[in-house]
Amino acid sequence: MESIAAVLKSQREQRKLSLSQVAADTRISTRHLESIEEGRFDDLPGGMYNRAFLRAYCERLGLDQSEMLERYESEVSPRTEKPMRSRTPIDPGTSWRIPPALVWSLMLALSAAGIFLARESIYEIFSPYFSRPAAPAVTYAPPASAAASASAGSAPSGDAGTGAAPSPDSAPATGAAPSTDSAPATGSAPSTGTADQSGEAAAAAEADGILRLEVEGTESSWISISSDGGPAIQKILEPGEIQSASATEQIRIVVGNAGGVRLRINGKRAKPLGRSGEVVRLLIDRATLAGLLDPGAG
């Protein structure tokens, strides 16, 4: 009985087909077809690939595939077949770290796709992948003694126009005290000095009972500001940029980079919030105001 290799070769030659023609029709390389016709099955990939090649070759020649496969199984010992190449197993303990550039690209893609996520949530989700470890969130609050002394030493908010001035900064307001309408005009008038500007802003705030906040960026920092429980303003504050807000009762602010911003409240500079990269949440109202201000700055 002829071998399976001899049968395939003779059947191809009877049909006057070249190896290149069979290779084009079956998409089996000429090198593999030569190995099959010469009985060199060890040169093939082995296993299921050898059987697939035989099926395709027999189909092209019009031969019974099942019969030829049975002959193949009987002629070719499984020991002579080359085992299929196994893939290198992946160590389950291997740790993967996402590059920071890929993280930022993903954040930009989410924003471009219109997916509504709070910036604070994004920062907290992706912060473990940043090169610099994220500091724990800090709620900045003044000491209780400072808040108590502030409430005892300052005039009641409802009678701010009639109380005595608590500091020299409020002196420019004495001329405008009789008229409530004149306070905004005094605050908007051009001035030549930062001290005068701060005093006028503080006097205006005390006269109308409004809390005024200015956030100036010294580094890129994400901020969120909510006035009197209203919708929050969320943005990336760039160096030199100033974001203002005002409220009658309270202002809540969250800063993603505490060392990258400076605050002024009612025209007076506030104490530093924290280190670069530190997340700080701050409540500003009349009870906490005195403890937030920097006593050594104007």
PDB file of C-alpha atoms in Angstrom:
ATOM      1  CA  MET A   1       0.000   0.000   0.000  1.00  0.00           C
ATOM      2  CA  GLU A   2       1.268   3.411  -0.924  1.00  0.00           C
ATOM      3  CA  SER A   3       2.042   5.806   1.895  1.00  0.00           C
ATOM      4  CA  ILE A   4      -0.188   8.803   2.414  1.00  0.00           C
ATOM      5  CA  ALA A   5       2.630  11.052   1.211  1.00  0.00           C
ATOM      6  CA  ALA A   6       2.961   9.113  -2.063  1.00  0.00           C
ATOM      7  CA  VAL A   7      -0.816   9.115  -2.623  1.00  0.00           C
ATOM      8  CA  LEU A   8      -1.051  12.882  -2.247  1.00  0.00           C
ATOM      9  CA  LYS A   9       1.874  13.531  -4.563  1.00  0.00           C
ATOM     10  CA  SER A  10       0.629  11.174  -7.276  1.00  0.00           C
ATOM     11  CA  GLN A  11      -2.905  12.584  -7.121  1.00  0.00           C
ATOM     12  CA  ARG A  12      -1.546  16.111  -7.500  1.00  0.00           C
ATOM     13  CA  GLU A  13       0.598  15.150 -10.473  1.00  0.00           C
ATOM     14  CA  GLN A  14      -2.336  13.354 -12.134  1.00  0.00           C
ATOM     15  CA  ARG A  15      -4.313  16.586 -11.948  1.00  0.00           C
ATOM     16  CA  LYS A  16      -1.311  18.469 -13.363  1.00  0.00           C
ATOM     17  CA  LEU A  17      -1.171  20.864 -10.411  1.00  0.00           C
ATOM     18  CA  SER A  18       2.025  22.487  -9.277  1.00  0.00           C
ATOM     19  CA  LEU A  19       2.915  22.923  -5.617  1.00  0.00           C
ATOM     20  CA  SER A  20       2.667  26.689  -6.016  1.00  0.00           C
ATOM     21  CA  GLN A  21      -0.907  26.352  -7.338  1.00  0.00           C
ATOM     22  CA  VAL A  22      -1.934  24.160  -4.405  1.00  0.00           C
ATOM     23  CA  ALA A  23      -0.216  26.549  -1.994  1.00  0.00           C
ATOM     24  CA  ALA A  24      -2.188  29.491  -3.418  1.00  0.00           C
ATOM     25  CA  ASP A  25      -5.507  27.599  -3.207  1.00  0.00           C
ATOM     26  CA  THR A  26      -5.027  26.114   0.262  1.00  0.00           C
ATOM     27  CA  ARG A  27      -2.897  28.914   1.785  1.00  0.00           C
ATOM     28  CA  ILE A  28      -0.406  26.279   2.936  1.00  0.00           C
ATOM     29  CA  SER A  29       3.203  27.242   2.336  1.00  0.00           C
ATOM     30  CA  THR A  30       5.110  25.416  -0.407  1.00  0.00           C
ATOM     31  CA  ARG A  31       7.681  24.300   2.166  1.00  0.00           C
ATOM     32  CA  HIS A  32       5.002  22.545   4.223  1.00  0.00           C
ATOM     33  CA  LEU A  33       3.473  20.913   1.123  1.00  0.00           C
ATOM     34  CA  GLU A  34       6.884  19.521   0.185  1.00  0.00           C
ATOM     35  CA  SER A  35       7.272  18.110   3.706  1.00  0.00           C
ATOM     36  CA  ILE A  36       3.872  16.380   3.438  1.00  0.00           C
ATOM     37  CA  GLU A  37       4.628  14.815   0.029  1.00  0.00           C
ATOM     38  CA  GLU A  38       8.028  13.611   1.239  1.00  0.00           C
ATOM     39  CA  GLY A  39       6.578  12.187   4.474  1.00  0.00           C
ATOM     40  CA  ARG A  40       8.593  14.544   6.687  1.00  0.00           C
ATOM     41  CA  PHE A  41       5.778  15.247   9.130  1.00  0.00           C
ATOM     42  CA  ASP A  42       8.287  16.114  11.850  1.00  0.00           C
ATOM     43  CA  ASP A  43       9.008  19.327   9.931  1.00  0.00           C
ATOM     44  CA  LEU A  44       5.393  20.475  10.338  1.00  0.00           C
ATOM     45  CA  PRO A  45       4.107  22.442  13.362  1.00  0.00           C
ATOM     46  CA  GLY A  46       2.477  19.257  14.708  1.00  0.00           C
ATOM     47  CA  GLY A  47      -0.805  18.279  16.322  1.00  0.00           C
ATOM     48  CA  MET A  48      -3.946  19.946  14.995  1.00  0.00           C
ATOM     49  CA  TYR A  49      -1.965  21.904  12.390  1.00  0.00           C
ATOM     50  CA  ASN A  50      -0.849  18.710  10.638  1.00  0.00           C
ATOM     51  CA  ARG A  51      -4.441  17.447  10.455  1.00  0.00           C
ATOM     52  CA  ALA A  52      -5.689  20.811   9.215  1.00  0.00           C
ATOM     53  CA  PHE A  53      -3.072  20.801   6.441  1.00  0.00           C
ATOM     54  CA  LEU A  54      -4.117  17.285   5.388  1.00  0.00           C
ATOM     55  CA  ARG A  55      -7.812  18.213   5.316  1.00  0.00           C
ATOM     56  CA  ALA A  56      -7.153  21.273   3.150  1.00  0.00           C
ATOM     57  CA  TYR A  57      -4.857  19.331   0.804  1.00  0.00           C
ATOM     58  CA  CYS A  58      -7.344  16.460   0.405  1.00  0.00           C
ATOM     59  CA  GLU A  59     -10.211  18.877  -0.201  1.00  0.00           C
ATOM     60  CA  ARG A  60      -8.230  20.585  -2.974  1.00  0.00           C
ATOM     61  CA  LEU A  61      -7.465  17.245  -4.641  1.00  0.00           C
ATOM     62  CA  GLY A  62     -11.018  15.924  -4.176  1.00  0.00           C
ATOM     63  CA  LEU A  63      -9.992  13.032  -1.913  1.00  0.00           C
ATOM     64  CA  ASP A  64     -11.917  11.550   1.028  1.00  0.00           C
ATOM     65  CA  GLN A  65     -10.700  13.537   4.017  1.00  0.00           C
ATOM     66  CA  SER A  66     -11.821  11.022   6.670  1.00  0.00           C
ATOM     67  CA  GLU A  67     -10.088   8.107   4.965  1.00  0.00           C
ATOM     68  CA  MET A  68      -6.853  10.033   4.516  1.00  0.00           C
ATOM     69  CA  LEU A  69      -6.873  11.160   8.150  1.00  0.00           C
ATOM     70  CA  GLU A  70      -7.338   7.547   9.306  1.00  0.00           C
ATOM     71  CA  ARG A  71      -4.355   6.504   7.215  1.00  0.00           C
ATOM     72  CA  TYR A  72      -2.370   9.368   8.660  1.00  0.00           C
ATOM     73  CA  GLU A  73      -3.189   8.250  12.219  1.00  0.00           C
ATOM     74  CA  SER A  74      -2.142   4.693  11.469  1.00  0.00           C
ATOM     75  CA  GLU A  75       1.051   5.573   9.597  1.00  0.00           C
ATOM     76  CA  VAL A  76       2.358   8.383  11.745  1.00  0.00           C
ATOM     77  CA  SER A  77       3.007   7.536  15.375  1.00  0.00           C
ATOM     78  CA  PRO A  78       1.993  10.247  17.857  1.00  0.00           C
ATOM     79  CA  ARG A  79       5.524   9.996  19.251  1.00  0.00           C
ATOM     80  CA  THR A  80       6.935  11.353  16.008  1.00  0.00           C
ATOM     81  CA  GLU A  81       4.658  14.403  16.056  1.00  0.00           C
ATOM     82  CA  LYS A  82       6.126  17.594  17.353  1.00  0.00           C
ATOM     83  CA  PRO A  83       4.186  18.822  20.409  1.00  0.00           C
ATOM     84  CA  MET A  84       2.489  22.170  19.981  1.00  0.00           C
ATOM     85  CA  ARG A  85       4.575  25.027  21.276  1.00  0.00           C
ATOM     86  CA  SER A  86       3.248  26.163  24.614  1.00  0.00           C
ATOM     87  CA  ARG A  87       3.108  29.784  25.490  1.00  0.00           C
ATOM     88  CA  THR A  88       5.212  31.107  28.317  1.00  0.00           C
ATOM     89  CA  PRO A  89       2.995  31.212  31.402  1.00  0.00           C
ATOM     90  CA  ILE A  90       2.396  34.577  32.951  1.00  0.00           C
ATOM     91  CA  ASP A  91       3.507  34.878  36.517  1.00  0.00           C
ATOM     92  CA  PRO A  92       0.353  35.826  38.464  1.00  0.00           C
ATOM     93  CA  GLY A  93       2.520  37.656  40.954  1.00  0.00           C
ATOM     94  CA  THR A  94       3.882  40.027  38.321  1.00  0.00           C
ATOM     95  CA  SER A  95       2.971  43.576  39.207  1.00  0.00           C
ATOM     96  CA  TRP A  96       2.017  46.093  36.530  1.00  0.00           C
ATOM     97  CA  ARG A  97       2.235  49.838  36.914  1.00  0.00           C
ATOM     98  CA  ILE A  98       0.374  52.217  34.602  1.00  0.00           C
ATOM     99  CA  PRO A  99       2.650  55.006  33.326  1.00  0.00           C
ATOM    100  CA  PRO A 100       1.538  58.473  34.513  1.00  0.00           C
ATOM    101  CA  ALA A 101       1.374  59.679  30.888  1.00  0.00           C
ATOM    102  CA  LEU A 102      -1.184  56.973  30.105  1.00  0.00           C
ATOM    103  CA  VAL A 103      -3.225  57.966  33.155  1.00  0.00           C
ATOM    104  CA  TRP A 104      -3.370  61.621  32.050  1.00  0.00           C
ATOM    105  CA  SER A 105      -4.281  60.540  28.498  1.00  0.00           C
ATOM    106  CA  LEU A 106      -7.145  58.463  29.876  1.00  0.00           C
ATOM    107  CA  MET A 107      -8.401  61.390  31.954  1.00  0.00           C
ATOM    108  CA  LEU A 108      -8.367  63.658  28.888  1.00  0.00           C
ATOM    109  CA  ALA A 109     -10.194  60.995  26.858  1.00  0.00           C
ATOM    110  CA  LEU A 110     -12.916  60.739  29.494  1.00  0.00           C
ATOM    111  CA  SER A 111     -13.387  64.493  29.458  1.00  0.00           C
ATOM    112  CA  ALA A 112     -13.483  64.597  25.646  1.00  0.00           C
ATOM    113  CA  ALA A 113     -16.116  61.855  25.551  1.00  0.00           C
ATOM    114  CA  GLY A 114     -18.374  63.951  27.742  1.00  0.00           C
ATOM    115  CA  ILE A 115     -18.379  61.555  30.691  1.00  0.00           C
ATOM    116  CA  PHE A 116     -19.490  63.557  33.723  1.00  0.00           C
ATOM    117  CA  LEU A 117     -17.221  62.772  36.628  1.00  0.00           C
ATOM    118  CA  ALA A 118     -16.323  65.131  39.442  1.00  0.00           C
ATOM    119  CA  ARG A 119     -12.701  66.210  39.144  1.00  0.00           C
ATOM    120  CA  GLU A 120     -12.153  65.412  42.819  1.00  0.00           C
ATOM    121  CA  SER A 121     -13.282  61.823  42.223  1.00  0.00           C
ATOM    122  CA  ILE A 122     -10.928  61.480  39.248  1.00  0.00           C
ATOM    123  CA  TYR A 123      -8.039  62.792  41.328  1.00  0.00           C
ATOM    124  CA  GLU A 124      -8.718  60.323  44.139  1.00  0.00           C
ATOM    125  CA  ILE A 125      -9.189  57.372  41.738  1.00  0.00           C
ATOM    126  CA  PHE A 126      -5.980  57.921  39.797  1.00  0.00           C
ATOM    127  CA  SER A 127      -3.767  59.354  42.537  1.00  0.00           C
ATOM    128  CA  PRO A 128      -2.174  55.941  43.404  1.00  0.00           C
ATOM    129  CA  TYR A 129      -0.625  55.867  39.906  1.00  0.00           C
ATOM    130  CA  PHE A 130       1.062  59.256  40.134  1.00  0.00           C
ATOM    131  CA  SER A 131       4.817  59.332  40.692  1.00  0.00           C
ATOM    132  CA  ARG A 132       4.367  61.391  43.846  1.00  0.00           C
ATOM    133  CA  PRO A 133       2.313  59.691  46.601  1.00  0.00           C
ATOM    134  CA  ALA A 134      -0.867  61.578  47.344  1.00  0.00           C
ATOM    135  CA  ALA A 135      -1.039  63.049  50.844  1.00  0.00           C
ATOM    136  CA  PRO A 136      -4.119  62.299  52.915  1.00  0.00           C
ATOM    137  CA  ALA A 137      -6.959  64.774  52.689  1.00  0.00           C
ATOM    138  CA  VAL A 138      -6.868  67.371  55.453  1.00  0.00           C
ATOM    139  CA  THR A 139      -9.789  69.372  56.753  1.00  0.00           C
ATOM    140  CA  TYR A 140      -8.330  72.724  57.697  1.00  0.00           C
ATOM    141  CA  ALA A 141     -10.066  74.283  60.688  1.00  0.00           C
ATOM    142  CA  PRO A 142      -8.897  77.027  63.086  1.00  0.00           C
ATOM    143  CA  PRO A 143      -8.387  76.269  66.802  1.00  0.00           C
ATOM    144  CA  ALA A 144     -11.487  76.551  68.972  1.00  0.00           C
ATOM    145  CA  SER A 145      -9.849  79.292  71.033  1.00  0.00           C
ATOM    146  CA  ALA A 146      -9.282  81.403  67.932  1.00  0.00           C
ATOM    147  CA  ALA A 147     -12.888  80.989  66.830  1.00  0.00           C
ATOM    148  CA  ALA A 148     -14.131  81.888  70.319  1.00  0.00           C
ATOM    149  CA  SER A 149     -11.939  84.972  70.548  1.00  0.00           C
ATOM    150  CA  ALA A 150     -13.075  86.016  67.087  1.00  0.00           C
ATOM    151  CA  SER A 151     -16.748  85.779  68.023  1.00  0.00           C
ATOM    152  CA  ALA A 152     -16.155  87.607  71.332  1.00  0.00           C
ATOM    153  CA  GLY A 153     -14.020  90.429  69.913  1.00  0.00           C
ATOM    154  CA  SER A 154     -15.896  91.146  66.681  1.00  0.00           C
ATOM    155  CA  ALA A 155     -19.159  93.028  66.321  1.00  0.00           C
ATOM    156  CA  PRO A 156     -22.353  91.012  65.600  1.00  0.00           C
ATOM    157  CA  SER A 157     -22.865  90.471  61.880  1.00  0.00           C
ATOM    158  CA  GLY A 158     -26.277  92.095  61.896  1.00  0.00           C
ATOM    159  CA  ASP A 159     -24.860  95.367  63.326  1.00  0.00           C
ATOM    160  CA  ALA A 160     -21.623  95.491  61.384  1.00  0.00           C
ATOM    161  CA  GLY A 161     -22.241  99.066  60.277  1.00  0.00           C
ATOM    162  CA  THR A 162     -22.528 100.399  63.841  1.00  0.00           C
ATOM    163  CA  GLY A 163     -19.770  98.425  65.623  1.00  0.00           C
ATOM    164  CA  ALA A 164     -16.303  99.769  66.355  1.00  0.00           C
ATOM    165  CA  ALA A 165     -13.585  99.023  63.800  1.00  0.00           C
ATOM    166  CA  PRO A 166     -11.590  95.940  64.931  1.00  0.00           C
ATOM    167  CA  SER A 167      -8.350  96.880  63.128  1.00  0.00           C
ATOM    168  CA  PRO A 168      -6.624  99.772  61.358  1.00  0.00           C
ATOM    169  CA  ASP A 169      -7.478  98.137  58.019  1.00  0.00           C
ATOM    170  CA  SER A 170     -11.114  99.169  58.445  1.00  0.00           C
ATOM    171  CA  ALA A 171     -10.293 102.877  58.904  1.00  0.00           C
ATOM    172  CA  PRO A 172     -11.104 103.857  55.294  1.00  0.00           C
ATOM    173  CA  ALA A 173     -14.680 102.681  55.900  1.00  0.00           C
ATOM    174  CA  THR A 174     -15.431 105.401  58.457  1.00  0.00           C
ATOM    175  CA  GLY A 175     -16.354 107.909  55.786  1.00  0.00           C
ATOM    176  CA  ALA A 176     -18.697 105.486  54.048  1.00  0.00           C
ATOM    177  CA  ALA A 177     -20.292 103.975  57.163  1.00  0.00           C
ATOM    178  CA  PRO A 178     -23.512 106.110  57.152  1.00  0.00           C
ATOM    179  CA  SER A 179     -24.488 104.910  53.671  1.00  0.00           C
ATOM    180  CA  THR A 180     -24.723 101.219  52.779  1.00  0.00           C
ATOM    181  CA  ASP A 181     -24.893 101.956  49.023  1.00  0.00           C
ATOM    182  CA  SER A 182     -21.548 103.743  49.062  1.00  0.00           C
ATOM    183  CA  ALA A 183     -19.629 100.653  50.238  1.00  0.00           C
ATOM    184  CA  PRO A 184     -19.315  98.946  46.808  1.00  0.00           C
ATOM    185  CA  ALA A 185     -18.204 102.225  45.220  1.00  0.00           C
ATOM    186  CA  THR A 186     -15.441 102.571  47.798  1.00  0.00           C
ATOM    187  CA  GLY A 187     -14.255  99.001  47.143  1.00  0.00           C
ATOM    188  CA  SER A 188     -14.176  99.445  43.352  1.00  0.00           C
ATOM    189  CA  ALA A 189     -12.319 102.764  43.339  1.00  0.00           C
ATOM    190  CA  PRO A 190      -8.751 102.528  41.964  1.00  0.00           C
ATOM    191  CA  SER A 191      -5.998 102.418  44.579  1.00  0.00           C
ATOM    192  CA  THR A 192      -2.233 102.682  44.505  1.00  0.00           C
ATOM    193  CA  GLY A 193      -1.317 100.269  47.283  1.00  0.00           C
ATOM    194  CA  THR A 194      -2.099  96.683  48.233  1.00  0.00           C
ATOM    195  CA  ALA A 195      -2.693  97.689  51.850  1.00  0.00           C
ATOM    196  CA  ASP A 196      -5.322 100.272  50.822  1.00  0.00           C
ATOM    197  CA  GLN A 197      -6.969  97.733  48.530  1.00  0.00           C
ATOM    198  CA  SER A 198      -7.100  95.121  51.288  1.00  0.00           C
ATOM    199  CA  GLY A 199      -8.491  97.614  53.784  1.00  0.00           C
ATOM    200  CA  GLU A 200     -11.224  98.763  51.437  1.00  0.00           C
ATOM    201  CA  ALA A 201     -12.210  95.162  50.585  1.00  0.00           C
ATOM    202  CA  ALA A 202     -12.308  94.207  54.256  1.00  0.00           C
ATOM    203  CA  ALA A 203     -14.344  97.304  55.116  1.00  0.00           C
ATOM    204  CA  ALA A 204     -16.795  96.577  52.307  1.00  0.00           C
ATOM    205  CA  ALA A 205     -17.189  92.983  53.505  1.00  0.00           C
ATOM    206  CA  GLU A 206     -17.837  94.089  57.070  1.00  0.00           C
ATOM    207  CA  ALA A 207     -20.310  96.740  55.929  1.00  0.00           C
ATOM    208  CA  ASP A 208     -22.479  94.455  53.782  1.00  0.00           C
ATOM    209  CA  GLY A 209     -21.889  91.164  55.670  1.00  0.00           C
ATOM    210  CA  ILE A 210     -20.602  89.365  52.565  1.00  0.00           C
ATOM    211  CA  LEU A 211     -17.790  86.785  52.641  1.00  0.00           C
ATOM    212  CA  ARG A 212     -15.432  87.372  49.717  1.00  0.00           C
ATOM    213  CA  LEU A 213     -12.804  84.825  48.658  1.00  0.00           C
ATOM    214  CA  GLU A 214      -9.982  85.115  46.127  1.00  0.00           C
ATOM    215  CA  VAL A 215      -7.951  82.034  45.185  1.00  0.00           C
ATOM    216  CA  GLU A 216      -4.705  82.744  43.317  1.00  0.00           C
ATOM    217  CA  GLY A 217      -2.774  79.939  41.636  1.00  0.00           C
ATOM    218  CA  THR A 218       0.987  79.622  42.093  1.00  0.00           C
ATOM    219  CA  GLU A 219       1.049  76.092  40.630  1.00  0.00           C
ATOM    220  CA  SER A 220      -1.477  74.139  38.584  1.00  0.00           C
ATOM    221  CA  SER A 221      -4.144  72.959  41.005  1.00  0.00           C
ATOM    222  CA  TRP A 222      -7.669  71.575  40.808  1.00  0.00           C
ATOM    223  CA  ILE A 223     -10.176  73.534  42.935  1.00  0.00           C
ATOM    224  CA  SER A 224     -13.873  73.261  43.798  1.00  0.00           C
ATOM    225  CA  ILE A 225     -15.738  76.217  45.356  1.00  0.00           C
ATOM    226  CA  SER A 226     -19.351  76.207  46.593  1.00  0.00           C
ATOM    227  CA  SER A 227     -21.068  79.330  47.973  1.00  0.00           C
ATOM    228  CA  ASP A 228     -23.968  78.955  50.427  1.00  0.00           C
ATOM    229  CA  GLY A 229     -24.524  75.339  49.374  1.00  0.00           C
ATOM    230  CA  GLY A 230     -24.980  76.230  45.697  1.00  0.00           C
ATOM    231  CA  PRO A 231     -23.490  74.444  42.673  1.00  0.00           C
ATOM    232  CA  ALA A 232     -19.716  74.075  42.886  1.00  0.00           C
ATOM    233  CA  ILE A 233     -17.301  75.789  40.521  1.00  0.00           C
ATOM    234  CA  GLN A 234     -14.720  73.158  39.497  1.00  0.00           C
ATOM    235  CA  LYS A 235     -11.663  73.956  37.412  1.00  0.00           C
ATOM    236  CA  ILE A 236      -7.904  73.669  37.041  1.00  0.00           C
ATOM    237  CA  LEU A 237      -6.375  76.889  38.377  1.00  0.00           C
ATOM    238  CA  GLU A 238      -3.195  77.828  36.522  1.00  0.00           C
ATOM    239  CA  PRO A 239      -0.298  79.909  37.946  1.00  0.00           C
ATOM    240  CA  GLY A 240      -1.223  83.607  38.048  1.00  0.00           C
ATOM    241  CA  GLU A 241      -4.944  82.918  37.595  1.00  0.00           C
ATOM    242  CA  ILE A 242      -7.413  84.190  40.226  1.00  0.00           C
ATOM    243  CA  GLN A 243     -10.829  82.670  40.977  1.00  0.00           C
ATOM    244  CA  SER A 244     -13.257  84.756  43.072  1.00  0.00           C
ATOM    245  CA  ALA A 245     -16.349  83.764  45.043  1.00  0.00           C
ATOM    246  CA  SER A 246     -18.713  85.415  47.528  1.00  0.00           C
ATOM    247  CA  ALA A 247     -21.386  84.218  49.955  1.00  0.00           C
ATOM    248  CA  THR A 248     -23.615  85.504  52.732  1.00  0.00           C
ATOM    249  CA  GLU A 249     -23.220  82.496  55.063  1.00  0.00           C
ATOM    250  CA  GLN A 250     -20.377  80.175  54.098  1.00  0.00           C
ATOM    251  CA  ILE A 251     -17.943  79.122  51.371  1.00  0.00           C
ATOM    252  CA  ARG A 252     -16.698  75.565  50.998  1.00  0.00           C
ATOM    253  CA  ILE A 253     -13.508  74.978  49.013  1.00  0.00           C
ATOM    254  CA  VAL A 254     -11.600  71.828  48.092  1.00  0.00           C
ATOM    255  CA  VAL A 255      -8.022  72.191  46.797  1.00  0.00           C
ATOM    256  CA  GLY A 256      -6.168  69.333  45.117  1.00  0.00           C
ATOM    257  CA  ASN A 257      -2.736  70.962  45.489  1.00  0.00           C
ATOM    258  CA  ALA A 258      -2.674  72.915  48.757  1.00  0.00           C
ATOM    259  CA  GLY A 259       0.839  74.249  48.184  1.00  0.00           C
ATOM    260  CA  GLY A 260      -0.116  75.655  44.786  1.00  0.00           C
ATOM    261  CA  VAL A 261      -2.676  78.301  45.825  1.00  0.00           C
ATOM    262  CA  ARG A 262      -2.887  81.466  47.929  1.00  0.00           C
ATOM    263  CA  LEU A 263      -6.129  82.639  49.553  1.00  0.00           C
ATOM    264  CA  ARG A 264      -7.403  86.097  50.429  1.00  0.00           C
ATOM    265  CA  ILE A 265     -10.583  86.379  52.497  1.00  0.00           C
ATOM    266  CA  ASN A 266     -12.310  89.761  52.631  1.00  0.00           C
ATOM    267  CA  GLY A 267      -9.143  91.305  51.231  1.00  0.00           C
ATOM    268  CA  LYS A 268      -6.836  89.776  53.863  1.00  0.00           C
ATOM    269  CA  ARG A 269      -4.304  87.061  53.217  1.00  0.00           C
ATOM    270  CA  ALA A 270      -5.088  83.638  54.705  1.00  0.00           C
ATOM    271  CA  LYS A 271      -2.643  81.205  56.276  1.00  0.00           C
ATOM    272  CA  PRO A 272      -0.934  78.686  53.949  1.00  0.00           C
ATOM    273  CA  LEU A 273      -3.181  75.681  53.368  1.00  0.00           C
ATOM    274  CA  GLY A 274      -0.547  72.935  53.210  1.00  0.00           C
ATOM    275  CA  ARG A 275       2.101  71.202  51.126  1.00  0.00           C
ATOM    276  CA  SER A 276       2.249  70.680  47.374  1.00  0.00           C
ATOM    277  CA  GLY A 277       0.130  67.697  46.354  1.00  0.00           C
ATOM    278  CA  GLU A 278      -1.912  67.768  49.572  1.00  0.00           C
ATOM    279  CA  VAL A 279      -5.715  67.704  49.320  1.00  0.00           C
ATOM    280  CA  VAL A 280      -7.410  70.192  51.679  1.00  0.00           C
ATOM    281  CA  ARG A 281     -11.100  70.825  52.382  1.00  0.00           C
ATOM    282  CA  LEU A 282     -11.911  74.180  53.953  1.00  0.00           C
ATOM    283  CA  LEU A 283     -15.053  75.770  55.442  1.00  0.00           C
ATOM    284  CA  ILE A 284     -15.119  79.560  55.561  1.00  0.00           C
ATOM    285  CA  ASP A 285     -17.781  81.277  57.665  1.00  0.00           C
ATOM    286  CA  ARG A 286     -17.884  83.967  60.352  1.00  0.00           C
ATOM    287  CA  ALA A 287     -16.995  81.498  63.111  1.00  0.00           C
ATOM    288  CA  THR A 288     -13.826  80.231  61.371  1.00  0.00           C
ATOM    289  CA  LEU A 289     -12.779  83.449  59.647  1.00  0.00           C
ATOM    290  CA  ALA A 290     -10.421  84.835  62.304  1.00  0.00           C
ATOM    291  CA  GLY A 291      -8.531  81.553  62.656  1.00  0.00           C
ATOM    292  CA  LEU A 292      -7.969  81.299  58.899  1.00  0.00           C
ATOM    293  CA  LEU A 293      -6.373  84.718  58.432  1.00  0.00           C
ATOM    294  CA  ASP A 294      -2.611  85.207  58.611  1.00  0.00           C
ATOM    295  CA  PRO A 295      -2.009  87.747  61.419  1.00  0.00           C
ATOM    296  CA  GLY A 296       1.391  88.676  60.021  1.00  0.00           C
ATOM    297  CA  ALA A 297       0.142  89.627  56.538  1.00  0.00           C
ATOM    298  CA  GLY A 298      -2.028  92.374  55.173  1.00  0.00           C
TER     299      GLY A 298
END
